[in-house]
Tab-separated table of C-alpha atoms and ligand atoms in Angstrom:
chain	number	residue	atom	x	y	z
O	1	MET	CA	10.935	17.929	-10.956
O	2	LEU	CA	8.507	19.441	-8.481
O	3	TRP	CA	5.401	17.175	-7.878
O	4	ASP	CA	2.359	18.211	-5.998
O	5	ILE	CA	0.779	14.956	-4.665
O	6	PHE	CA	-2.733	15.127	-2.846
O	7	CYS	CA	-4.060	12.487	-0.413
O	8	ARG	CA	-6.996	12.530	1.394
O	9	VAL	CA	-7.305	9.881	4.347
O	10	ILE	CA	-10.598	8.130	4.095
O	11	ASP	CA	-10.119	5.675	6.833
O	12	ASN	CA	-7.386	3.448	7.904
O	13	HIS	CA	-3.693	4.207	6.528
O	14	GLY	CA	-3.583	2.961	3.167
O	15	ASP	CA	-3.913	6.224	1.495
O	16	LEU	CA	-1.254	8.064	3.185
O	17	GLY	CA	1.040	5.156	3.308
O	18	VAL	CA	0.956	4.733	-0.404
O	19	CYS	CA	1.491	8.596	-1.051
O	20	TRP	CA	4.122	8.476	1.436
O	21	ARG	CA	6.021	5.660	-0.100
O	22	LEU	CA	5.575	7.114	-3.460
O	23	SER	CA	6.809	10.486	-2.208
O	24	ALA	CA	9.764	8.602	-0.448
O	25	ASP	CA	10.926	6.819	-3.761
O	26	LEU	CA	10.503	10.147	-5.958
O	27	ALA	CA	12.681	12.029	-3.537
O	28	ALA	CA	15.250	9.075	-3.597
O	29	ARG	CA	15.481	9.808	-7.064
O	30	GLY	CA	16.208	13.279	-6.922
O	31	HIS	CA	12.624	15.043	-7.203
O	32	SER	CA	10.879	17.553	-4.481
O	33	ILE	CA	7.369	16.870	-3.541
O	34	ARG	CA	4.659	18.833	-1.697
O	35	LEU	CA	2.401	16.265	-0.204
O	36	TRP	CA	-0.927	17.820	0.487
O	37	VAL	CA	-2.586	15.941	3.234
O	38	ASP	CA	-5.964	16.467	5.042
O	39	ASP	CA	-4.842	14.275	8.075
O	40	ALA	CA	-0.882	13.692	8.559
O	41	SER	CA	-1.129	12.501	11.820
O	42	ALA	CA	-0.070	8.906	11.213
O	43	LEU	CA	3.170	10.368	9.822
O	44	VAL	CA	4.424	10.664	13.251
O	45	TRP	CA	4.851	6.452	13.490
O	46	MET	CA	4.941	5.732	9.993
O	47	ALA	CA	7.579	8.152	8.623
O	48	PRO	CA	9.218	9.394	11.772
O	49	GLN	CA	12.120	10.411	9.771
O	50	ALA	CA	9.953	13.565	8.577
O	51	THR	CA	10.508	16.367	11.044
O	52	PRO	CA	7.454	18.140	11.970
O	53	ILE	CA	7.688	22.282	11.236
O	54	GLY	CA	4.276	23.381	12.308
O	55	GLU	CA	0.695	22.496	12.190
O	56	GLY	CA	0.025	19.787	9.453
O	57	ARG	CA	3.689	20.493	8.021
O	58	ALA	CA	6.526	18.190	8.217
O	59	GLN	CA	10.054	18.016	6.249
O	60	PHE	CA	12.085	15.546	4.953
O	61	ASN	CA	15.340	15.825	3.210
O	62	THR	CA	17.135	13.200	1.721
O	63	SER	CA	20.724	13.706	-0.028
O	64	THR	CA	18.832	13.972	-3.502
O	65	GLY	CA	15.212	15.429	-2.695
O	66	GLN	CA	12.675	16.675	-0.537
O	67	ILE	CA	9.159	16.082	0.782
O	68	LEU	CA	7.090	18.776	2.400
O	69	THR	CA	3.994	17.868	3.593
O	70	ARG	CA	1.029	20.817	3.636
O	71	PRO	CA	-2.148	21.094	5.133
O	72	TRP	CA	-5.256	20.613	2.630
O	73	HIS	CA	-6.557	23.873	3.011
O	74	GLU	CA	-3.554	26.117	2.888
O	75	ALA	CA	-3.370	27.951	-0.269
O	76	LEU	CA	-0.006	28.663	-2.125
O	77	GLY	CA	1.131	32.160	-2.624
O	78	SER	CA	2.676	34.081	-5.225
O	79	GLN	CA	6.257	33.278	-3.972
O	80	ASP	CA	5.621	29.533	-4.490
O	81	LEU	CA	6.839	27.772	-7.634
O	82	PRO	CA	4.592	25.879	-10.029
O	83	SER	CA	5.153	22.350	-10.297
O	84	ASP	CA	5.742	19.845	-13.189
O	85	VAL	CA	3.438	17.050	-12.254
O	86	TRP	CA	0.054	16.711	-10.170
O	87	ILE	CA	-1.077	13.516	-8.674
O	88	GLU	CA	-4.410	13.124	-6.987
O	89	ALA	CA	-4.337	9.940	-5.225
O	90	PHE	CA	-7.561	7.469	-5.588
O	91	GLY	CA	-9.581	10.192	-7.185
O	92	CYS	CA	-9.559	12.469	-4.174
O	93	ASP	CA	-9.903	15.737	-6.432
O	94	LEU	CA	-7.826	18.911	-6.064
O	95	PRO	CA	-8.699	21.565	-3.412
O	96	HIS	CA	-10.177	24.715	-5.147
O	97	HIS	CA	-7.830	27.161	-3.789
O	98	PHE	CA	-5.117	24.782	-5.442
O	99	LEU	CA	-6.763	25.170	-8.969
O	100	ASP	CA	-7.369	28.943	-8.595
O	101	TRP	CA	-3.629	29.566	-7.698
O	102	ALA	CA	-2.602	27.345	-10.783
O	103	GLN	CA	-4.805	29.285	-13.141
O	104	LEU	CA	-3.183	32.730	-11.809
O	105	ALA	CA	0.325	30.950	-12.231
O	106	GLN	CA	-0.479	29.973	-15.674
O	107	ALA	CA	-1.761	33.681	-16.590
O	108	ASP	CA	1.695	35.079	-15.256
O	109	ALA	CA	3.599	32.392	-17.345
O	110	PRO	CA	1.532	31.333	-20.501
O	111	LEU	CA	4.279	30.010	-22.385
O	112	ALA	CA	5.354	27.413	-19.468
O	113	PRO	CA	4.597	23.902	-19.869
O	114	GLU	CA	1.294	22.814	-18.204
O	115	PRO	CA	1.964	19.929	-15.643
O	116	VAL	CA	1.025	16.480	-16.363
O	117	TRP	CA	-2.117	15.742	-13.947
O	118	LEU	CA	-2.659	12.222	-13.181
O	119	ASN	CA	-5.491	10.245	-11.190
O	120	LEU	CA	-3.556	7.359	-9.236
O	121	GLU	CA	-5.911	4.648	-8.786
O	122	TYR	CA	-6.493	1.693	-6.242
O	123	LEU	CA	-4.474	-1.200	-6.914
O	124	SER	CA	-6.410	-4.449	-8.484
O	125	ALA	CA	-5.564	-7.277	-10.631
O	126	GLU	CA	-8.981	-7.169	-12.388
O	127	SER	CA	-8.701	-7.117	-16.097
O	128	TYR	CA	-10.295	-3.529	-16.598
O	129	VAL	CA	-6.840	-2.308	-15.042
O	130	ASP	CA	-4.885	-3.333	-18.356
O	131	ARG	CA	-7.452	-1.460	-20.403
O	132	SER	CA	-7.763	1.686	-18.212
O	133	HIS	CA	-4.241	2.301	-17.541
O	134	LYS	CA	-3.134	5.526	-19.188
O	135	LEU	CA	-6.451	6.484	-20.266
O	136	PRO	CA	-7.256	10.264	-20.638
O	137	SER	CA	-10.200	11.799	-18.984
O	138	PRO	CA	-10.970	15.370	-20.269
O	139	VAL	CA	-11.676	18.008	-17.623
O	140	MET	CA	-15.439	19.119	-18.284
O	141	SER	CA	-15.746	22.251	-15.838
O	142	GLY	CA	-14.118	24.530	-13.579
O	143	PRO	CA	-10.817	26.403	-14.023
O	144	MET	CA	-8.955	23.600	-15.751
O	145	LYS	CA	-11.808	22.790	-18.196
O	146	GLY	CA	-10.274	21.451	-21.170
O	147	ARG	CA	-7.374	20.039	-19.725
O	148	ILE	CA	-6.494	16.207	-19.700
O	149	LYS	CA	-6.160	14.086	-16.257
O	150	TRP	CA	-4.732	10.684	-17.094
O	151	PHE	CA	-5.374	7.571	-15.274
O	152	PHE	CA	-2.430	5.803	-13.767
O	153	TYR	CA	-3.239	2.443	-12.497
O	154	PRO	CA	-0.875	0.449	-10.281
O	155	GLY	CA	-1.069	-3.405	-11.117
O	156	PHE	CA	0.616	-6.943	-11.536
O	157	THR	CA	0.981	-6.992	-15.429
O	158	LYS	CA	3.178	-5.446	-17.855
O	159	LYS	CA	0.056	-3.503	-19.305
O	160	THR	CA	-0.204	-1.670	-16.038
O	161	GLY	CA	1.729	0.807	-14.055
O	162	GLY	CA	3.288	-1.573	-11.808
O	163	LEU	CA	3.996	-1.597	-8.039
O	164	ILE	CA	5.997	0.744	-5.951
O	165	ARG	CA	9.412	-0.904	-5.479
O	166	GLU	CA	11.792	1.534	-4.022
O	167	LEU	CA	15.512	1.910	-5.518
O	168	GLY	CA	17.617	-0.936	-3.870
O	169	LEU	CA	14.754	-3.486	-2.905
O	170	PRO	CA	15.925	-6.320	-5.434
O	171	GLU	CA	19.580	-5.880	-3.807
O	172	LYS	CA	18.377	-6.093	-0.325
O	173	THR	CA	16.306	-8.889	-0.921
O	174	ALA	CA	18.973	-10.692	-2.773
O	175	SER	CA	21.358	-9.958	-0.057
O	176	ASN	CA	19.200	-11.204	2.721
O	177	GLU	CA	19.052	-14.592	0.931
O	178	THR	CA	22.602	-14.896	0.400
O	179	LEU	CA	23.300	-14.102	4.029
O	180	GLY	CA	20.917	-16.493	5.293
O	181	SER	CA	18.442	-14.279	7.081
O	182	ASP	CA	15.872	-14.926	4.879
O	183	GLN	CA	14.833	-18.577	4.490
O	184	VAL	CA	14.726	-19.788	0.665
O	185	THR	CA	12.299	-22.974	1.948
O	186	ALA	CA	9.947	-22.448	4.360
O	187	LYS	CA	9.405	-24.357	7.578
O	188	ALA	CA	6.647	-27.058	7.728
O	189	PHE	CA	4.599	-24.951	10.070
O	190	PRO	CA	4.794	-21.200	10.983
O	191	GLN	CA	6.342	-20.493	14.360
O	192	LYS	CA	6.111	-16.604	13.947
O	193	SER	CA	3.116	-14.767	11.996
O	194	SER	CA	2.356	-11.011	11.922
O	195	LEU	CA	-1.231	-9.998	12.057
O	196	PHE	CA	-2.648	-6.862	10.483
O	197	CYS	CA	-6.061	-7.158	9.472
O	198	TYR	CA	-9.728	-5.662	10.263
O	199	GLU	CA	-12.055	-7.841	11.956
O	200	PRO	CA	-12.057	-11.205	10.095
O	201	GLU	CA	-14.930	-13.686	11.166
O	202	ALA	CA	-12.135	-16.523	11.069
O	203	LEU	CA	-9.924	-14.924	13.396
O	204	LEU	CA	-10.422	-17.328	16.385
O	205	GLU	CA	-10.010	-20.438	13.757
O	206	ALA	CA	-6.869	-19.243	12.205
O	207	MET	CA	-5.407	-18.608	15.818
O	208	GLN	CA	-6.368	-22.400	16.549
O	209	LEU	CA	-4.940	-23.466	13.206
O	210	ALA	CA	-1.587	-21.686	13.561
O	211	SER	CA	-1.062	-23.436	17.034
O	212	LEU	CA	-2.101	-26.724	15.699
O	213	ASN	CA	1.485	-28.101	15.207
O	214	THR	CA	3.504	-26.026	17.833
O	215	ASP	CA	2.438	-25.088	21.160
O	216	ARG	CA	4.838	-21.900	20.908
O	217	HIS	CA	3.421	-20.311	17.944
O	218	GLU	CA	3.897	-16.711	18.121
O	219	TRP	CA	1.792	-13.914	16.879
O	220	GLN	CA	3.019	-10.308	16.340
O	221	VAL	CA	-0.018	-8.367	16.310
O	222	ALA	CA	-0.274	-5.130	14.638
O	223	HIS	CA	-1.744	-2.096	16.539
O	224	GLY	CA	-5.534	-0.984	15.960
O	225	ARG	CA	-8.659	-2.959	14.686
O	226	GLY	CA	-6.750	-6.187	14.161
O	227	ALA	CA	-5.467	-5.851	17.788
O	228	LEU	CA	-8.720	-5.490	19.169
O	229	ALA	CA	-10.264	-8.333	17.351
O	230	PHE	CA	-7.042	-10.571	18.450
O	231	GLN	CA	-7.705	-9.607	22.074
O	232	GLN	CA	-11.363	-10.324	22.066
O	233	ALA	CA	-10.600	-14.029	20.208
O	234	LEU	CA	-7.983	-14.604	22.958
O	235	GLN	CA	-10.809	-14.492	25.560
O	236	LEU	CA	-12.571	-17.332	23.726
O	237	LEU	CA	-9.458	-19.697	23.759
O	238	PRO	CA	-8.996	-20.513	27.249
O	239	ASP	CA	-5.556	-22.261	26.665
O	240	CYS	CA	-4.434	-19.398	24.790
O	241	VAL	CA	-5.023	-16.571	27.469
O	242	ASP	CA	-1.625	-16.472	29.360
O	243	GLN	CA	0.750	-16.531	26.355
O	244	PRO	CA	3.737	-14.196	26.686
O	245	HIS	CA	5.010	-15.086	23.567
O	246	HIS	CA	2.407	-13.075	21.571
O	247	GLN	CA	3.402	-9.556	21.201
O	248	PHE	CA	1.148	-6.355	20.450
O	249	VAL	CA	3.307	-4.570	18.518
O	250	PRO	CA	3.059	-0.628	18.510
O	251	PRO	CA	2.779	1.252	15.582
O	252	LEU	CA	6.113	1.040	13.608
O	253	SER	CA	7.606	3.116	11.098
O	254	GLN	CA	7.094	1.674	7.376
O	255	THR	CA	10.759	0.420	7.310
O	256	ASN	CA	10.311	-1.344	10.583
O	257	PHE	CA	7.108	-2.706	9.412
O	258	ASP	CA	8.940	-3.961	6.146
O	259	GLN	CA	11.289	-5.713	8.433
O	260	LEU	CA	8.768	-7.399	10.595
O	261	LEU	CA	7.254	-8.759	7.400
O	262	ALA	CA	10.579	-10.118	6.543
O	263	SER	CA	11.006	-11.692	9.806
O	264	CYS	CA	7.956	-13.779	9.911
O	265	ASP	CA	6.898	-17.023	8.339
O	266	LEU	CA	3.511	-16.045	7.603
O	267	ASN	CA	2.125	-12.610	7.284
O	268	PHE	CA	-1.686	-11.595	7.512
O	269	VAL	CA	-1.850	-8.138	5.870
O	270	ARG	CA	-4.478	-5.768	4.533
O	271	GLY	CA	-5.603	-3.258	2.323
O	272	GLU	CA	-3.344	-2.288	-0.188
O	273	ASP	CA	0.125	-1.069	0.675
O	274	SER	CA	0.966	-3.986	3.212
O	275	LEU	CA	-0.159	-6.459	0.545
O	276	VAL	CA	2.463	-5.094	-1.846
O	277	ARG	CA	4.859	-5.362	1.137
O	278	ALA	CA	4.089	-8.796	1.793
O	279	LEU	CA	4.782	-9.539	-1.853
O	280	TRP	CA	8.090	-7.819	-1.388
O	281	ALA	CA	8.901	-9.759	1.760
O	282	GLY	CA	8.738	-13.099	-0.054
O	283	LYS	CA	7.071	-14.958	2.890
O	284	ALA	CA	3.843	-16.846	2.764
O	285	PHE	CA	0.814	-14.570	3.221
O	286	VAL	CA	-2.913	-14.131	3.589
O	287	TRP	CA	-4.577	-10.872	2.359
O	288	HIS	CA	-7.738	-9.351	4.044
O	289	ILE	CA	-9.104	-7.205	1.582
O	290	TYR	CA	-10.509	-3.915	2.053
O	291	PRO	CA	-14.407	-4.720	2.245
O	292	GLN	CA	-16.817	-2.673	0.103
O	293	ASP	CA	-20.414	-2.357	0.717
O	294	ASP	CA	-21.435	-3.144	-2.813
O	295	GLY	CA	-19.378	-6.524	-2.719
O	296	ALA	CA	-16.886	-5.190	-5.082
O	297	HIS	CA	-14.330	-6.635	-2.946
O	298	GLY	CA	-15.375	-10.442	-3.999
O	299	PRO	CA	-14.299	-10.198	-7.879
O	300	LYS	CA	-11.099	-8.221	-7.036
O	301	LEU	CA	-10.008	-10.992	-4.370
O	302	ASN	CA	-10.616	-13.653	-6.986
O	303	ALA	CA	-8.820	-11.525	-9.689
O	304	PHE	CA	-5.926	-11.530	-7.366
O	305	LEU	CA	-5.968	-15.118	-6.609
O	306	ASP	CA	-6.047	-16.084	-10.158
O	307	TRP	CA	-2.953	-13.707	-10.764
O	308	LEU	CA	-1.304	-15.357	-8.089
O	309	ASN	CA	-1.759	-18.794	-9.000
O	310	ALA	CA	-2.836	-19.567	-5.472
O	311	PRO	CA	-2.824	-23.213	-4.486
O	312	ASP	CA	-6.376	-24.531	-3.655
O	313	SER	CA	-5.878	-24.424	0.162
O	314	LEU	CA	-4.656	-20.738	0.107
O	315	ARG	CA	-7.570	-19.666	-2.426
O	316	ARG	CA	-10.064	-21.359	0.193
O	317	PHE	CA	-8.315	-20.025	3.232
O	318	HIS	CA	-8.747	-16.528	1.553
O	319	LEU	CA	-12.349	-16.916	0.907
O	320	ARG	CA	-12.947	-17.856	4.352
O	321	TRP	CA	-10.814	-15.115	6.019
O	322	ASN	CA	-12.599	-12.526	3.833
O	323	GLY	CA	-15.865	-13.703	4.680
O	324	LEU	CA	-16.801	-14.976	1.223
O	325	SER	CA	-17.128	-18.711	2.094
O	326	LEU	CA	-18.675	-20.462	4.971
O	327	GLU	CA	-16.407	-23.453	4.763
O	328	PRO	CA	-13.951	-24.043	7.655
O	329	LEU	CA	-10.584	-22.703	7.194
O	330	PRO	CA	-8.145	-25.358	5.444
O	331	GLU	CA	-4.868	-26.208	7.302
O	332	ILE	CA	-2.078	-24.054	7.046
O	333	ASP	CA	-0.073	-25.474	3.928
O	334	LEU	CA	3.325	-23.159	4.572
O	335	PRO	CA	5.719	-24.746	2.196
O	336	ALA	CA	2.992	-24.598	-0.903
O	337	TRP	CA	2.098	-20.929	0.186
O	338	HIS	CA	5.664	-19.840	0.440
O	339	ALA	CA	6.434	-21.343	-2.993
O	340	CYS	CA	3.862	-19.329	-4.340
O	341	ALA	CA	4.765	-16.113	-2.857
O	342	ARG	CA	8.321	-16.638	-3.844
O	343	ALA	CA	7.123	-17.326	-7.522
O	344	ALA	CA	4.829	-14.375	-7.399
O	345	ARG	CA	7.568	-11.887	-6.388
O	346	ALA	CA	10.278	-13.340	-8.991
O	347	ARG	CA	7.304	-12.435	-11.473
O	348	LEU	CA	7.005	-8.967	-9.920
O	349	MET	CA	10.692	-8.305	-10.086
O	350	GLN	CA	10.674	-8.649	-13.865
O	351	GLN	CA	8.426	-5.732	-14.014
O	352	THR	CA	9.249	-2.183	-14.299
O	353	ASP	CA	8.368	-0.455	-11.003
O	354	LEU	CA	5.721	2.157	-10.541
O	355	VAL	CA	7.971	5.188	-10.112
O	356	SER	CA	10.030	4.449	-13.073
O	357	GLN	CA	7.111	3.807	-15.368
O	358	LEU	CA	5.376	7.085	-13.806
O	359	LEU	CA	8.739	9.051	-14.610
O	360	GLN	CA	8.697	7.741	-18.331
O	361	PHE	CA	4.932	8.755	-18.660
O	362	VAL	CA	5.321	12.253	-17.430
O	363	ALA	CA	8.638	12.483	-19.889
O	364	GLU	CA	6.285	11.415	-22.672
O	365	LYS	CA	3.506	13.921	-21.981
O	366	ARG	CA	5.603	16.856	-21.062
E	401	LIG	O1	-4.857	0.733	6.341
E	401	LIG	P1	-5.040	-0.186	5.474
E	401	LIG	O2	-6.275	-0.654	5.727
E	401	LIG	O3	-5.513	0.920	4.197
E	401	LIG	C1	-6.914	0.779	3.294
E	401	LIG	C2	-6.447	0.337	2.042
E	401	LIG	O4	-5.341	1.018	1.454
E	401	LIG	C3	-7.789	0.413	0.953
E	401	LIG	O5	-7.135	-0.104	-0.234
E	401	LIG	C4	-8.080	1.747	1.430
E	401	LIG	O6	-9.145	2.250	0.468
E	401	LIG	C5	-8.397	2.237	2.686
E	401	LIG	O7	-7.468	1.965	3.139
E	401	LIG	C6	-9.010	3.632	2.838
E	401	LIG	O8	-4.021	-0.917	4.880
E	401	LIG	P2	-2.678	-0.568	4.089
E	401	LIG	O9	-3.191	-0.245	2.870
E	401	LIG	O10	-1.800	-1.816	4.143
E	401	LIG	O11	-1.975	0.639	4.755
E	401	LIG	C7	-1.475	0.522	5.864
E	401	LIG	C8	-0.160	1.477	5.953
E	401	LIG	O12	0.186	1.702	7.398
E	401	LIG	C9	0.984	0.845	5.201
E	401	LIG	O13	1.535	1.711	4.422
E	401	LIG	C10	1.758	-0.087	6.137
E	401	LIG	C11	1.767	1.171	7.236
E	401	LIG	N1	2.125	0.598	8.784
E	401	LIG	C12	3.276	1.140	9.286
E	401	LIG	O14	3.909	1.824	8.701
E	401	LIG	N2	3.296	0.545	10.616
E	401	LIG	C13	2.422	-0.263	11.240
E	401	LIG	O15	2.915	-0.781	12.280
E	401	LIG	C14	1.471	-0.857	10.591
E	401	LIG	C15	0.621	-1.791	11.121
E	401	LIG	C16	1.023	-0.395	9.083
């Protein structure tokens, strides 16, 4: 099928990160995607396999499918084919020129099936997700008045749309374990941790804790906001200043980022997509949730920790890491956190992945 996927970059990299993973998974299953993005610049490092072919445009062909990124404001022409599915990511609303074009295309071919129109929502473990997944939302105005948009919610339970889990991931995970490149039981203390975060108040405390039981604890610090915060925290730790074993990692491709997570004992991740990748990596992790002005991130974090069956120390660590508690960080209990992450991954592997569920839903609605 041909898919139009729409993505507006609000800030950070999660919107594009999720849309690229979704597009790549669909392309691997034989689909073609027009990925509309208002700022595709991060694809240079996130998806270097996409070849730039002009301003805001890049192309990625697999043996089965294709992704073509398009600038947000560039209208389609009469030679362009109508698509089978429209996905607006995170309620970004479709550009007017696209709706006008679709109206003309429909007038030209009145008997053609209407595209299935979905709003792909943010990931949350809160209970409203089970209730809201697959609900219709009638379009009340504009050229598409009368059409239905469907809510599609990723999530952690069987009643949700699941998580993006590309083809081959379970086999890759299993073979890493058989080959022994992936530790089944954790070390007593972390020796290598990745850090991808915003500006957690407790960063300095975490850096002290991580090196509590080893003076060679190594941080792999992802680029951007977290790296600046880490640099500032380093200045405050005199005995940490000259530690050549810490690494400031340049922006990685998503594939290499996933490998980084798999190679660490403890992963500090943030936002949405890197949380999912930490779950697939099956290593102990701490999540820095995207903070919202209205405090909505508090209940969202607690719902996730409940779903995770987080041991007490991991829960308290999360609350402090996310500025939701003033209690000092508890010690890192790597074996317990690792076991918790493994159990969560095993539960998720029983769930049907997001793209398979999406394909099933589209088939029902067409
Ligand atoms: O960048 P984020 O903080 O994105 C956030 C969240 O998605 C949040 O829900 C959303 O509302 C906000 O953006 C606007 O974190 P996230 O979701 O993990 O996205 C980062 C992406 O960048 C992810 O796809 C992984 C990728 N990445 C790389 O490919 N290479 C790298 O080196 C790094 C550090 C990240």
